[in-house]
CSV table of C-alpha atoms in Angstrom, one decimal:
chain,number,residue,atom,x,y,z
Q,1,MET,CA,127.9,-48.7,246.6
Q,2,THR,CA,124.6,-47.0,247.8
Q,3,ALA,CA,121.2,-48.0,246.4
Q,4,LEU,CA,119.8,-46.0,243.5
Q,5,ARG,CA,116.5,-46.1,241.6
Q,6,MET,CA,117.2,-46.2,237.9
Q,7,PRO,CA,114.9,-47.2,234.8
Q,8,GLU,CA,114.1,-51.0,235.0
Q,9,PRO,CA,116.6,-53.0,232.8
Q,10,ASP,CA,115.0,-54.4,229.5
Q,11,ALA,CA,115.7,-58.2,229.6
Q,12,GLY,CA,115.1,-58.3,225.8
Q,13,VAL,CA,118.0,-56.1,225.4
Q,14,PHE,CA,120.2,-58.2,227.6
Q,15,ALA,CA,119.2,-61.3,225.3
Q,16,ARG,CA,120.2,-59.6,222.5
Q,17,ARG,CA,123.9,-58.4,223.9
Q,18,ALA,CA,126.0,-60.4,221.5
Q,19,GLU,CA,124.0,-59.0,218.5
Q,20,ILE,CA,124.3,-55.6,219.8
Q,21,VAL,CA,127.7,-55.7,220.3
Q,22,ARG,CA,128.3,-57.2,216.7
Q,23,ARG,CA,126.4,-54.5,215.2
Q,24,LEU,CA,128.1,-51.7,216.9
Q,25,GLY,CA,131.4,-53.3,215.8
Q,26,GLU,CA,130.2,-53.0,212.3
Q,27,ILE,CA,129.2,-49.2,212.7
Q,28,VAL,CA,132.6,-48.5,214.8
Q,29,PRO,CA,135.2,-51.0,213.6
Q,30,GLY,CA,138.6,-51.6,215.0
Q,31,GLU,CA,138.9,-50.7,218.7
Q,32,GLY,CA,135.4,-48.9,218.7
Q,33,VAL,CA,133.8,-51.2,221.1
Q,34,ILE,CA,134.5,-52.4,224.3
Q,35,ALA,CA,132.5,-55.4,225.8
Q,36,ASP,CA,134.5,-57.5,228.1
Q,37,PRO,CA,134.1,-57.0,231.8
Q,38,ARG,CA,137.6,-55.7,232.5
Q,39,GLY,CA,137.4,-53.2,229.8
Q,40,LEU,CA,133.9,-52.0,231.0
Q,41,ALA,CA,135.2,-51.4,234.5
Q,42,PRO,CA,136.8,-47.9,234.1
Q,43,TYR,CA,133.3,-46.6,233.0
Q,44,GLU,CA,131.2,-47.8,235.5
Q,45,SER,CA,131.0,-44.3,237.3
Q,46,ASP,CA,132.0,-40.8,236.8
Q,47,GLY,CA,133.3,-38.6,239.5
Q,48,VAL,CA,130.5,-39.6,241.9
Q,49,THR,CA,131.9,-43.1,242.8
Q,50,VAL,CA,129.3,-43.9,245.3
Q,51,TYR,CA,127.0,-44.7,242.4
Q,52,ALA,CA,128.5,-47.4,240.0
Q,53,GLN,CA,127.1,-49.7,237.3
Q,54,ALA,CA,128.8,-51.5,234.3
Q,55,PRO,CA,127.4,-50.5,231.1
Q,56,LEU,CA,126.0,-52.9,228.5
Q,57,VAL,CA,128.8,-52.3,226.1
Q,58,VAL,CA,131.1,-49.0,225.4
Q,59,VAL,CA,131.3,-47.6,222.1
Q,60,LEU,CA,134.1,-44.9,221.1
Q,61,PRO,CA,133.1,-43.1,217.8
Q,62,GLU,CA,135.6,-41.1,216.0
Q,63,THR,CA,133.2,-39.4,213.3
Q,64,VAL,CA,129.9,-37.6,213.3
Q,65,GLU,CA,128.8,-40.3,210.8
Q,66,GLN,CA,129.6,-42.8,213.5
Q,67,VAL,CA,127.7,-41.2,216.2
Q,68,SER,CA,124.6,-40.7,214.1
Q,69,ALA,CA,124.8,-44.5,212.8
Q,70,VAL,CA,125.1,-45.7,216.6
Q,71,LEU,CA,122.2,-43.4,217.6
Q,72,ALA,CA,119.9,-44.2,214.8
Q,73,TYR,CA,120.6,-48.1,215.3
Q,74,CYS,CA,119.9,-47.8,219.0
Q,75,HIS,CA,116.8,-45.8,218.4
Q,76,GLN,CA,115.3,-48.2,216.0
Q,77,GLU,CA,116.1,-51.1,218.3
Q,78,GLY,CA,115.0,-49.4,221.6
Q,79,ILE,CA,118.3,-49.4,223.2
Q,80,LYS,CA,119.2,-46.7,225.8
Q,81,VAL,CA,122.3,-44.5,225.1
Q,82,VAL,CA,124.3,-42.6,228.0
Q,83,PRO,CA,126.9,-40.0,226.5
Q,84,ARG,CA,130.3,-39.7,228.3
Q,85,GLY,CA,132.9,-37.1,228.2
Q,86,ALA,CA,135.9,-37.2,230.5
Q,87,GLY,CA,134.0,-38.7,233.4
Q,88,THR,CA,134.5,-35.9,236.0
Q,89,SER,CA,130.8,-35.0,236.4
Q,90,LEU,CA,130.3,-34.5,240.2
Q,91,SER,CA,126.4,-35.4,239.9
Q,92,GLY,CA,126.2,-38.9,238.6
Q,93,GLY,CA,125.3,-37.3,234.9
Q,94,ALA,CA,127.4,-40.2,233.1
Q,95,LEU,CA,126.3,-43.1,235.3
Q,96,PRO,CA,125.9,-46.0,232.9
Q,97,LEU,CA,122.8,-48.2,232.7
Q,98,ALA,CA,123.0,-52.0,232.9
Q,99,ASP,CA,121.0,-52.4,229.6
Q,100,GLY,CA,122.5,-49.1,228.0
Q,101,VAL,CA,125.2,-48.3,225.5
Q,102,LEU,CA,127.8,-45.9,227.0
Q,103,MET,CA,129.0,-43.6,224.2
Q,104,SER,CA,132.5,-42.2,225.0
Q,105,MET,CA,133.4,-38.7,223.1
Q,106,MET,CA,137.0,-38.9,224.0
Q,107,LYS,CA,138.2,-39.7,220.5
Q,108,PHE,CA,136.8,-36.3,219.6
Q,109,ASN,CA,139.9,-34.4,220.7
Q,110,ARG,CA,140.8,-32.2,218.0
Q,111,VAL,CA,140.9,-28.2,217.8
Q,112,LEU,CA,139.4,-27.8,214.2
Q,113,GLU,CA,139.6,-24.0,213.8
Q,114,ILE,CA,141.1,-21.0,215.7
Q,115,ASP,CA,139.5,-17.8,214.4
Q,116,PHE,CA,141.5,-15.0,216.0
Q,117,PRO,CA,139.8,-12.0,214.1
Q,118,ASN,CA,136.2,-13.3,215.2
Q,119,ARG,CA,137.6,-14.2,218.5
Q,120,CYS,CA,136.3,-17.8,218.8
Q,121,ALA,CA,137.4,-21.5,218.3
Q,122,VAL,CA,135.8,-24.5,216.9
Q,123,VAL,CA,136.7,-27.6,218.9
Q,124,GLN,CA,135.7,-31.3,219.3
Q,125,PRO,CA,133.8,-32.1,222.5
Q,126,GLY,CA,136.9,-34.4,223.9
Q,127,VAL,CA,139.1,-31.3,223.9
Q,128,THR,CA,139.8,-30.5,227.6
Q,129,ASN,CA,138.8,-27.2,229.1
Q,130,LEU,CA,142.5,-26.2,229.7
Q,131,GLY,CA,143.5,-27.5,226.1
Q,132,ILE,CA,141.5,-24.6,224.5
Q,133,THR,CA,143.4,-21.9,226.3
Q,134,ARG,CA,146.7,-23.7,225.5
Q,135,ALA,CA,145.8,-23.8,221.8
Q,136,VAL,CA,145.2,-19.9,221.7
Q,137,GLU,CA,147.4,-18.6,224.4
Q,138,HIS,CA,150.3,-17.9,222.0
Q,139,GLU,CA,148.4,-15.1,220.6
Q,140,GLY,CA,147.4,-13.7,223.9
Q,141,PHE,CA,143.9,-15.2,224.1
Q,142,TYR,CA,142.1,-17.7,226.7
Q,143,TYR,CA,139.0,-19.5,227.3
Q,144,ALA,CA,137.3,-17.8,230.4
Q,145,PRO,CA,135.3,-20.5,232.1
Q,146,ASP,CA,137.7,-22.6,234.3
Q,147,PRO,CA,136.3,-25.2,236.5
Q,148,SER,CA,138.9,-26.9,239.1
Q,149,SER,CA,139.0,-30.0,236.9
Q,150,GLN,CA,140.0,-27.9,233.9
Q,151,ILE,CA,143.1,-29.9,233.1
Q,152,ALA,CA,141.1,-33.1,232.7
Q,153,CYS,CA,137.4,-32.2,232.0
Q,154,SER,CA,136.1,-32.0,228.5
Q,155,ILE,CA,134.4,-29.1,226.7
Q,156,GLY,CA,131.6,-31.5,225.8
Q,157,GLY,CA,131.0,-32.1,229.4
Q,158,ASN,CA,131.3,-28.5,230.4
Q,159,VAL,CA,128.4,-27.9,227.6
Q,160,ALA,CA,126.3,-30.7,229.2
Q,161,GLU,CA,126.4,-29.3,232.8
Q,162,ASN,CA,126.8,-25.6,231.9
Q,163,SER,CA,130.1,-25.7,233.9
Q,164,GLY,CA,131.3,-22.6,235.7
Q,165,GLY,CA,134.8,-21.8,237.6
Q,166,VAL,CA,136.6,-19.3,239.7
Q,167,HIS,CA,136.6,-16.5,236.9
Q,168,CYS,CA,132.8,-16.9,236.0
Q,169,LEU,CA,131.7,-14.0,238.2
Q,170,LYS,CA,132.9,-11.4,235.7
Q,171,TYR,CA,133.2,-13.6,232.5
Q,172,GLY,CA,130.2,-15.7,232.7
Q,173,LEU,CA,129.4,-19.7,232.7
Q,174,THR,CA,129.8,-21.9,229.8
Q,175,THR,CA,126.4,-20.8,228.5
Q,176,ASN,CA,127.9,-17.1,228.1
Q,177,ASN,CA,130.9,-18.5,226.3
Q,178,VAL,CA,129.5,-21.1,223.8
Q,179,LEU,CA,128.5,-19.3,220.3
Q,180,GLY,CA,127.4,-22.8,218.7
Q,181,VAL,CA,127.1,-26.5,218.6
Q,182,GLU,CA,126.6,-29.6,216.3
Q,183,MET,CA,124.7,-32.1,218.1
Q,184,VAL,CA,123.2,-35.6,216.9
Q,185,LEU,CA,119.7,-36.3,218.0
Q,186,MET,CA,118.6,-39.8,219.2
Q,187,ASP,CA,117.1,-40.7,215.9
Q,188,GLY,CA,120.5,-39.9,214.2
Q,189,THR,CA,119.4,-36.4,212.9
Q,190,VAL,CA,122.6,-34.0,212.8
Q,191,LEU,CA,121.7,-30.4,213.9
Q,192,ARG,CA,123.7,-27.2,213.8
Q,193,ILE,CA,122.7,-24.7,216.4
Q,194,GLY,CA,124.2,-21.2,216.6
Q,195,GLY,CA,127.7,-20.4,215.1
Q,196,LYS,CA,130.2,-17.7,214.9
Q,197,HIS,CA,127.7,-14.9,214.7
Q,198,LEU,CA,126.6,-13.0,217.7
Q,199,ASP,CA,123.0,-14.1,218.0
Q,200,SER,CA,120.5,-16.0,216.0
Q,201,PRO,CA,116.8,-15.2,215.2
Q,202,GLY,CA,113.9,-17.4,216.7
Q,203,TYR,CA,114.1,-19.4,220.0
Q,204,ASP,CA,117.4,-19.4,222.0
Q,205,LEU,CA,118.1,-23.1,221.5
Q,206,MET,CA,121.7,-22.6,222.5
Q,207,GLY,CA,120.5,-21.5,226.0
Q,208,LEU,CA,118.3,-24.8,226.0
Q,209,ILE,CA,121.3,-27.2,224.8
Q,210,VAL,CA,123.7,-25.9,227.3
Q,211,GLY,CA,123.1,-27.4,230.7
Q,212,SER,CA,120.8,-30.0,229.2
Q,213,GLU,CA,123.0,-32.8,230.8
Q,214,GLY,CA,123.1,-35.1,227.6
Q,215,LEU,CA,119.2,-35.7,227.7
Q,216,LEU,CA,118.4,-33.9,224.3
Q,217,GLY,CA,121.4,-34.9,222.0
Q,218,VAL,CA,125.1,-35.8,221.8
Q,219,VAL,CA,127.2,-32.6,220.9
Q,220,THR,CA,129.8,-33.3,218.4
Q,221,GLU,CA,131.4,-30.0,217.7
Q,222,VAL,CA,131.5,-26.7,219.9
Q,223,THR,CA,132.3,-23.1,218.8
Q,224,VAL,CA,133.5,-21.1,221.8
Q,225,ARG,CA,134.2,-17.5,222.5
Q,226,ILE,CA,137.9,-16.8,223.1
Q,227,LEU,CA,138.9,-13.6,225.1
Q,228,ARG,CA,142.0,-11.4,225.1
Q,229,ALA,CA,144.1,-12.0,228.2
Q,230,PRO,CA,143.7,-8.8,230.6
Q,231,GLU,CA,146.6,-6.6,230.7
Q,232,THR,CA,147.2,-6.9,234.4
Q,233,ALA,CA,145.7,-9.5,236.9
Q,234,ARG,CA,146.6,-9.2,240.7
Q,235,ALA,CA,144.9,-11.0,243.5
Q,236,VAL,CA,144.3,-10.3,247.1
Q,237,LEU,CA,144.3,-12.8,250.0
Q,238,VAL,CA,142.2,-11.7,253.0
Q,239,GLY,CA,141.8,-13.6,256.1
Q,240,PHE,CA,138.8,-13.0,258.6
Q,241,GLU,CA,138.0,-14.3,262.1
Q,242,SER,CA,134.5,-15.4,260.9
Q,243,SER,CA,132.8,-16.3,257.8
Q,244,GLU,CA,130.1,-13.9,258.6
Q,245,ALA,CA,132.8,-11.0,258.2
Q,246,GLY,CA,134.0,-12.6,255.0
Q,247,GLY,CA,130.6,-12.9,253.6
Q,248,GLN,CA,129.7,-9.4,254.4
Q,249,THR,CA,132.9,-8.3,252.6
Q,250,VAL,CA,131.8,-10.2,249.5
Q,251,ALA,CA,128.5,-8.4,249.8
Q,252,ASP,CA,130.2,-5.0,250.2
Q,253,ILE,CA,132.6,-5.4,247.2
Q,254,ILE,CA,129.6,-6.2,244.8
Q,255,ALA,CA,127.4,-3.4,246.4
Q,256,ALA,CA,130.5,-1.0,245.5
Q,257,GLY,CA,130.0,-1.7,241.9
Q,258,ILE,CA,133.3,-3.8,241.9
Q,259,ILE,CA,133.1,-7.0,239.7
Q,260,PRO,CA,136.3,-8.8,240.4
Q,261,GLY,CA,137.8,-11.4,237.9
Q,262,GLY,CA,137.2,-14.1,240.5
Q,263,MET,CA,136.2,-14.1,244.2
Q,264,GLU,CA,136.5,-17.5,246.1
Q,265,MET,CA,136.0,-18.0,249.8
Q,266,MET,CA,137.2,-21.0,252.0
Q,267,ASP,CA,136.7,-21.8,255.7
Q,268,ARG,CA,139.0,-23.1,258.2
Q,269,PRO,CA,139.1,-26.8,257.4
Q,270,ALA,CA,139.5,-26.0,253.7
Q,271,ILE,CA,142.0,-23.7,254.5
Q,272,HIS,CA,144.2,-25.9,256.6
Q,273,ALA,CA,143.7,-28.8,254.0
Q,274,ALA,CA,144.8,-26.7,251.1
Q,275,GLU,CA,147.8,-25.2,252.9
Q,276,ASP,CA,149.0,-28.6,253.8
Q,277,PHE,CA,148.8,-29.8,250.2
Q,278,VAL,CA,149.9,-26.7,248.3
Q,279,HIS,CA,151.8,-24.4,250.9
Q,280,ALA,CA,150.4,-21.4,249.3
Q,281,GLY,CA,150.9,-19.2,252.3
Q,282,TYR,CA,147.3,-19.2,253.5
Q,283,PRO,CA,146.8,-17.9,257.1
Q,284,ARG,CA,146.0,-20.9,259.4
Q,285,ASP,CA,144.6,-18.7,262.2
Q,286,ALA,CA,141.7,-17.6,260.0
Q,287,GLU,CA,138.4,-18.7,260.1
Q,288,ALA,CA,137.5,-17.7,256.7
Q,289,LEU,CA,139.7,-16.8,253.7
Q,290,LEU,CA,138.8,-14.6,250.6
Q,291,ILE,CA,140.7,-14.4,247.4
Q,292,VAL,CA,139.7,-11.5,245.3
Q,293,GLU,CA,141.2,-11.1,241.7
Q,294,LEU,CA,141.2,-7.9,240.1
Q,295,ASP,CA,141.9,-7.6,236.3
Q,296,GLY,CA,142.2,-4.8,233.5
Q,297,PRO,CA,144.5,-1.9,233.1
Q,298,ALA,CA,147.2,-1.7,235.6
Q,299,ALA,CA,146.1,1.7,236.9
Q,300,GLU,CA,142.5,0.5,237.3
Q,301,VAL,CA,143.7,-2.7,239.1
Q,302,SER,CA,145.9,-0.7,241.4
Q,303,HIS,CA,142.8,1.5,242.4
Q,304,LEU,CA,140.5,-1.5,242.8
Q,305,ILE,CA,143.0,-3.2,245.2
Q,306,GLU,CA,143.1,-0.2,247.3
Q,307,ARG,CA,139.0,-0.1,247.4
Q,308,VAL,CA,139.0,-3.8,248.0
Q,309,ALA,CA,141.5,-3.6,250.9
Q,310,GLU,CA,139.6,-0.5,252.5
Q,311,ILE,CA,136.4,-2.6,252.6
Q,312,ALA,CA,138.0,-5.8,254.1
Q,313,ARG,CA,139.5,-3.5,256.8
Q,314,GLY,CA,136.1,-2.0,257.3
Q,315,ASN,CA,134.9,-5.6,258.1
Q,316,GLY,CA,137.8,-6.5,260.5
Q,317,CYS,CA,140.1,-8.5,258.3
Q,318,VAL,CA,143.0,-9.9,260.2
Q,319,HIS,CA,145.2,-10.8,257.2
Q,320,LEU,CA,145.6,-9.1,254.0
Q,321,ARG,CA,148.4,-9.7,251.3
Q,322,VAL,CA,148.4,-8.4,247.8
Q,323,SER,CA,150.1,-10.5,245.0
Q,324,ASN,CA,153.3,-8.8,243.4
Q,325,SER,CA,153.9,-10.9,240.7
Q,326,ASP,CA,151.8,-13.3,238.3
Q,327,ALA,CA,153.6,-16.3,239.9
Q,328,GLU,CA,152.4,-15.2,243.3
Q,329,ARG,CA,148.9,-14.6,241.9
Q,330,LEU,CA,148.9,-18.1,240.7
Q,331,VAL,CA,150.1,-19.5,244.1
Q,332,PHE,CA,147.1,-18.0,245.6
Q,333,TRP,CA,144.9,-19.7,243.2
Q,334,ALA,CA,146.8,-23.0,243.4
Q,335,GLY,CA,145.6,-23.8,246.9
Q,336,ARG,CA,141.8,-23.0,245.9
Q,337,LYS,CA,142.0,-25.0,242.6
Q,338,ALA,CA,143.4,-28.1,244.7
Q,339,ALA,CA,141.0,-27.8,247.5
Q,340,PHE,CA,138.9,-30.8,246.3
Q,341,PRO,CA,142.0,-33.3,246.1
Q,342,ALA,CA,143.6,-31.6,249.3
Q,343,VAL,CA,140.4,-32.5,251.6
Q,344,GLY,CA,140.6,-36.0,250.2
Q,345,ARG,CA,143.9,-36.1,252.0
Q,346,ILE,CA,142.0,-35.5,255.5
Q,347,SER,CA,139.0,-37.9,255.0
Q,348,PRO,CA,138.5,-41.3,253.3
Q,349,ASP,CA,135.5,-40.2,251.4
Q,350,TYR,CA,133.5,-36.9,250.9
Q,351,LEU,CA,130.7,-35.6,249.0
Q,352,CYS,CA,130.9,-32.5,247.0
Q,353,MET,CA,127.6,-30.5,247.0
Q,354,ASP,CA,126.8,-27.7,244.5
Q,355,GLY,CA,123.7,-25.3,245.6
Q,356,THR,CA,123.4,-21.8,244.8
Q,357,ILE,CA,122.2,-18.8,247.2
Q,358,PRO,CA,121.5,-15.2,246.9
Q,359,ARG,CA,124.9,-13.5,248.3
Q,360,LYS,CA,122.9,-11.8,251.3
Q,361,GLU,CA,122.1,-15.2,252.8
Q,362,LEU,CA,125.7,-16.4,253.0
Q,363,PRO,CA,126.1,-15.8,256.9
Q,364,HIS,CA,122.7,-17.4,257.6
Q,365,VAL,CA,123.5,-20.5,255.4
Q,366,LEU,CA,126.9,-21.0,256.6
Q,367,ALA,CA,125.5,-20.9,260.3
Q,368,ARG,CA,122.7,-23.3,259.5
Q,369,MET,CA,125.2,-25.6,257.9
Q,370,ARG,CA,127.4,-25.8,260.9
Q,371,GLU,CA,124.2,-26.7,263.1
Q,372,MET,CA,123.4,-29.5,260.5
Q,373,GLY,CA,126.9,-31.0,260.9
Q,374,GLU,CA,126.6,-31.1,264.6
Q,375,HIS,CA,123.2,-33.0,264.1
Q,376,TYR,CA,124.6,-35.5,261.7
Q,377,GLY,CA,127.8,-35.8,263.5
Q,378,LEU,CA,129.8,-34.9,260.5
Q,379,ARG,CA,132.5,-32.5,259.3
Q,380,CYS,CA,132.1,-30.1,256.6
Q,381,ALA,CA,134.7,-28.0,254.7
Q,382,ASN,CA,133.2,-25.3,252.7
Q,383,VAL,CA,134.9,-23.9,249.4
Q,384,PHE,CA,132.7,-21.7,247.3
Q,385,HIS,CA,132.3,-19.1,244.5
Q,386,ALA,CA,131.5,-16.3,246.9
Q,387,GLY,CA,131.0,-13.7,244.2
Q,388,ASP,CA,127.9,-15.5,242.7
Q,389,GLY,CA,126.8,-17.5,245.7
Q,390,ASN,CA,127.6,-21.1,244.4
Q,391,LEU,CA,128.3,-23.1,247.5
Q,392,HIS,CA,130.6,-26.3,247.3
Q,393,PRO,CA,130.2,-27.9,250.8
Q,394,LEU,CA,132.4,-31.2,251.2
Q,395,ILE,CA,130.9,-33.4,253.5
Q,396,LEU,CA,133.5,-35.7,255.1
Q,397,PHE,CA,132.8,-39.2,255.9
Q,398,ASP,CA,133.9,-42.8,255.9
Q,399,ALA,CA,132.0,-45.3,253.8
Q,400,ASN,CA,133.5,-48.1,255.6
Q,401,ILE,CA,131.6,-47.0,258.7
Q,402,PRO,CA,128.0,-48.2,258.4
Q,403,GLY,CA,125.4,-45.6,258.1
Q,404,GLU,CA,127.8,-42.8,257.5
Q,405,LEU,CA,127.2,-42.6,253.5
Q,406,ASP,CA,123.3,-42.3,254.4
Q,407,LYS,CA,124.2,-39.6,256.7
Q,408,ALA,CA,126.0,-37.8,254.4
Q,409,GLU,CA,123.5,-37.9,251.7
Q,410,ALA,CA,120.8,-36.7,254.2
Q,411,PHE,CA,123.1,-33.9,255.1
Q,412,GLY,CA,123.8,-33.2,251.5
Q,413,ALA,CA,120.0,-33.1,250.8
Q,414,ASP,CA,119.2,-31.0,253.8
Q,415,ILE,CA,122.0,-28.4,252.4
Q,416,LEU,CA,120.2,-28.2,249.0
Q,417,ARG,CA,116.7,-27.7,250.5
Q,418,LEU,CA,118.1,-24.9,252.6
Q,419,CYS,CA,119.5,-23.3,249.3
Q,420,VAL,CA,116.1,-23.4,247.9
Q,421,GLU,CA,114.4,-22.4,251.1
Q,422,VAL,CA,116.5,-19.1,251.2
Q,423,GLY,CA,115.8,-18.4,247.3
Q,424,GLY,CA,118.6,-20.2,245.7
Q,425,CYS,CA,118.6,-23.3,243.5
Q,426,LEU,CA,119.8,-27.1,243.6
Q,427,THR,CA,122.6,-26.6,241.4
Q,428,GLY,CA,125.0,-23.9,240.2
Q,429,GLU,CA,127.4,-25.7,237.9
Q,430,HIS,CA,127.6,-29.5,238.6
Q,431,GLY,CA,124.2,-30.4,237.2
Q,432,VAL,CA,121.4,-32.5,238.4
Q,433,GLY,CA,122.2,-35.9,237.4
Q,434,VAL,CA,121.2,-38.7,239.6
Q,435,GLU,CA,122.5,-37.0,242.9
Q,436,LYS,CA,119.8,-34.2,242.9
Q,437,ARG,CA,117.3,-35.8,240.9
Q,438,ASP,CA,114.9,-37.0,243.6
Q,439,LEU,CA,115.1,-33.3,245.1
Q,440,MET,CA,113.9,-31.7,242.0
Q,441,PRO,CA,110.1,-31.7,243.6
Q,442,ALA,CA,111.8,-29.4,246.5
Q,443,MET,CA,112.2,-26.6,243.7
Q,444,PHE,CA,109.6,-27.6,241.0
Q,445,ASP,CA,106.0,-28.7,241.3
Q,446,GLU,CA,104.6,-31.4,238.9
Q,447,THR,CA,103.4,-28.9,236.4
Q,448,ASP,CA,106.9,-27.4,236.1
Q,449,LEU,CA,108.5,-30.7,235.8
Q,450,ALA,CA,106.0,-31.8,233.3
Q,451,HIS,CA,106.7,-28.9,231.0
Q,452,GLN,CA,110.6,-29.5,231.2
Q,453,ILE,CA,109.9,-33.2,230.2
Q,454,ARG,CA,107.9,-32.0,227.2
Q,455,VAL,CA,110.9,-30.2,226.0
Q,456,LYS,CA,112.9,-33.6,226.6
Q,457,CYS,CA,110.2,-35.4,224.6
Q,458,ALA,CA,110.3,-33.0,221.7
Q,459,PHE,CA,114.0,-34.1,221.1
Q,460,ASP,CA,113.8,-37.6,222.3
Q,461,PRO,CA,110.3,-39.0,222.4
Q,462,LYS,CA,111.2,-42.7,223.4
Q,463,GLN,CA,113.3,-41.3,226.3
Q,464,LEU,CA,116.4,-43.5,225.3
Q,465,LEU,CA,118.9,-40.8,225.7
Q,466,ASN,CA,120.3,-40.8,229.3
Q,467,PRO,CA,117.3,-41.8,231.0
Q,468,GLY,CA,116.8,-41.8,234.7
Q,469,LYS,CA,118.6,-38.5,235.0
Q,470,VAL,CA,117.5,-34.9,236.1
Q,471,PHE,CA,113.9,-35.8,236.5
Q,472,PRO,CA,112.1,-38.0,239.1
Q,473,GLN,CA,112.1,-41.2,237.4
Q,474,LEU,CA,108.4,-42.0,237.2
Q,475,HIS,CA,107.8,-39.4,234.7
Q,476,ARG,CA,107.3,-40.7,231.1
Q,477,CYS,CA,106.5,-38.9,227.7
Q,478,ALA,CA,103.1,-41.0,227.4
Q,479,GLU,CA,101.9,-39.4,230.8
Q,480,LEU,CA,102.1,-35.9,229.5
Q,481,GLY,CA,99.0,-36.1,227.1
Q,482,ARG,CA,95.7,-36.1,228.1
Q,483,LEU,CA,94.6,-39.1,230.3
Q,484,HIS,CA,91.8,-41.1,228.9
Q,485,VAL,CA,90.3,-43.8,230.9
Q,486,GLN,CA,88.1,-46.0,229.1
Q,487,ARG,CA,85.9,-48.7,231.0
Q,488,GLY,CA,88.1,-48.4,234.0
Q,489,ALA,CA,91.4,-49.3,232.0
Q,490,LEU,CA,94.4,-46.9,232.3
Q,491,PRO,CA,96.3,-46.2,228.9
Q,492,HIS,CA,100.0,-47.5,229.3
Q,493,PRO,CA,99.3,-49.8,232.1
Q,494,ASP,CA,103.1,-50.7,232.3
Q,495,ILE,CA,104.1,-47.3,233.4
Q,496,PRO,CA,104.5,-46.8,237.3
Q,497,ARG,CA,102.3,-43.7,238.6
Q,498,PHE,CA,102.6,-41.3,241.4
C-alpha cells in the first residue's frame, strides 16, 4: 500500500480500546459492533484500495438515536469517527483511521415514504441509488442521478460526494436532486435541513451539506426529487477518427442549444475494453466514440436526432448508428456503464481520476494527457461525461512493478493540475477525500482554505469527524484565530505548522 500522511494516532485512544468497544456495544447492542481483526478487514479501504488502514472498531447503528449516542460519546471522549456508506468512494473518503471508529450506515436501508403528488421520496442513507428508481418506476418515475456504480453505491454516499452520472448534463447532480436531509452533528445534535418544499429561507445549507464528504455531520435521512420518465428516449452512437473531432462535436451540439439527456465520450483503449466486455457493437476502428441520448416527446426526439447527426457528419464522423428500441439504447449505455470494470480486465491496476474542464479545452487536454502518458511510460484510457467536461482518465499500471504506483500517482496529479490550469477544477463528482487532498493548494490559496475550514469548525470544532480528508492536514481550527505570541511562546505548541 502507498504511504499517506494522516492525523497522528492517539495513543490514549489505543489504550482505551477495550473500554471503547464495551461502551459502543452498550449503545448498539447485538451485532452492532465489530472489533475482531478478521471482521475489520473488509472495512480497511473504500474503492481506492491503494490506501488501506484497519479501523479501531466498526459500529453499525440502526436508529437515529444510536447514531446520536455514538457521536456524543465519541465527542465527549475525543475519539475520531469516519462515516461510511457502501464503500464505493473513488477518492478515499471513507478511509478509516487506526484510532478512529468507523460508522457504517448500511443498516439504514429502508425507503420511508414515496410521495408521488409532491414528486419526492424519503429514504435512509443506506438505500442504493438504483434502489430509489426501483421503488418508484412502477408509477413511471425515476431518480435522475445515475453514477456508474448505481447498483451498489448508497444515496448517503452520493450526498457526501455530490455524485453525478451520465444523465446529469440535463437533470443535474445530486445537489440538484436532493431536497432535504436529517443529519447528526459530532456532538450528537440532530438537525433537519430542507424538506419537501421547493426552497427554504436563509442560507442555502443544503448546498453546503451535499458534497461535504462526511466532514460536517452524519446523514440519517434523505428527501430526493423524483422525475417522470420521459415519453421517448433514443441514443446515437457516433465514431470519429480523432478525439479532437469528437470534442468539437460535443461543443457544437451544446452551442446549437441542444441539451441531451446524456452525452458521453470514450477513446480507443476504453472502446476496445468495453466492447470486449459487453459486446455492445462499438466500432473498433474509431479513435473516439460519442454516445448522445435525446429524450422527450417522440417528435422532438426525432428532430433532435437529425440535428445531432448533421452536426456529427459536419465534423467528419466515420460511424453513426441510432437506437431503434429501448433495448438497443440500453445496450449502447451498457458498454459505457461497464467501462471501469472492463478496463480492469486489461490492466492489473488502474487509478480513476476525476477532473473537470471547460468543454472548449477538451482537445487540448486530451493531447496533453497523451504527452504525459508518453513521459511516464503508462497507458491511459479515457471515459468522460463530455457534456459537462467531467473527465475520468483511467491510468493503467501494475502495482507489482516497483515504482509504477508512484508514477501513476504523479501522472494523475499532473492531469488534475492541468484541469485547474485550463480553468477547471480538481473534482467533478468523486470528491477530494485523501486522493486529491494535497492538491488543494493548486486551486485554493491559504486564505481560501482557511475560510473553508472555518465552516468545518462551525460544525465540528474538535475536528473529530472524518479528519485528514479534503484539507491539507496541517490546518487546525485553533490556528484560524488571531495568533498571539507571548514571550516567544506560540499557542498550541503541539500543532504542526506550515
